[in-house]
């Protein structure tokens, strides 16, 4: 069942729907969780948590073997951390966790076409899974999107539409197209968010059902933070883990609406005027699900912080020299470890997970342009 986040209207989830009649976003209530004791017998993919995603028939699963990415020990700025290697997902970003579930539902609903808009990674991910599901996809991206992501979207077989102007102009163009086609937006879809819960389940399983003190993750539209919160809450309710981790959400200093709302103690997230940033994947002036993001951060005794582009570009080579190659957006969370340890938010001995969201190969053009040292 879907429940509106604003007017509390409810809808059956048996027919396609992406928002409430009143225009606000929907929440999806799933009824089950996977049986913990059965996991050893299941395959190493996020579909081992099938019961938690709201898909009725396993025959509808659209999969590229996503999930179950490695969790490796490392050090960042002198702090012991575990790196969650979601940059190794099938299309090169964690967005595959959401797309596999969203496209499985679209297939279950019998949809033939969809519209999506993205700063790049969600578009690439949705394009790949849509093709695999036999669903035609129109993907809108800003004209400034990294060449690697645009190429991926087109090669996966989606109809690529480059929109001049800002990320918000791109969203507007997609919304207009959504008047006639189904809007399979990763920022709106309750099923995309269901898929992100797998990150919580997987981390819990990999950490032997011990909750870490902190999970540090970048924050743009908020599916990562909301998925972690929703998934971990279910784990607590099922008695699979003892407590919630604290969530540290990292925004780009040049586009930090959630940080601003946090400083002002607000319950909703007003739009901000944003500046250019290397972190294209989190440059969202106003997340759709602002209200739920603020609630998740408070409920986990979490925090929001920002990193500058300079900090991002300083951290990227540090990770690379450890063999970990991520795109600039994905260096934001690791970059934040410096301030979080310096100001005593994270203390030595804390168990810290850092989510790595996208692979460096996607942003080769931006990386070459920035360091300008390879000729
Ligand atoms: C989408 C994206 C993010 C932000 O995730 P949200 O769920 O929108 O908050 C972070 N990093 C990368 C590489 C992304 O593609
Ligand atoms: Zn409503």
Short mmCIF file of C-alpha atoms and ligand atoms in Angstrom, two decimals, residues 4 6-9 20 22 24, ligand 2:
data_model
loop_
_atom_site.label_atom_id
_atom_site.label_comp_id
_atom_site.label_asym_id
_atom_site.label_seq_id
_atom_site.Cartn_x
_atom_site.Cartn_y
_atom_site.Cartn_z
CA UNK A 4 0.79 10.05 0.87
CA UNK A 6 1.27 15.02 2.98
CA UNK A 7 -2.49 14.26 2.92
CA UNK A 8 -2.35 10.62 4.17
CA UNK A 9 -4.41 9.37 1.20
CA UNK A 20 -0.36 11.25 -4.78
CA UNK A 22 -2.39 15.97 -4.29
CA UNK A 24 3.18 14.95 -2.92
ZN1 LIG B 2 -1.61 13.46 -0.95
#
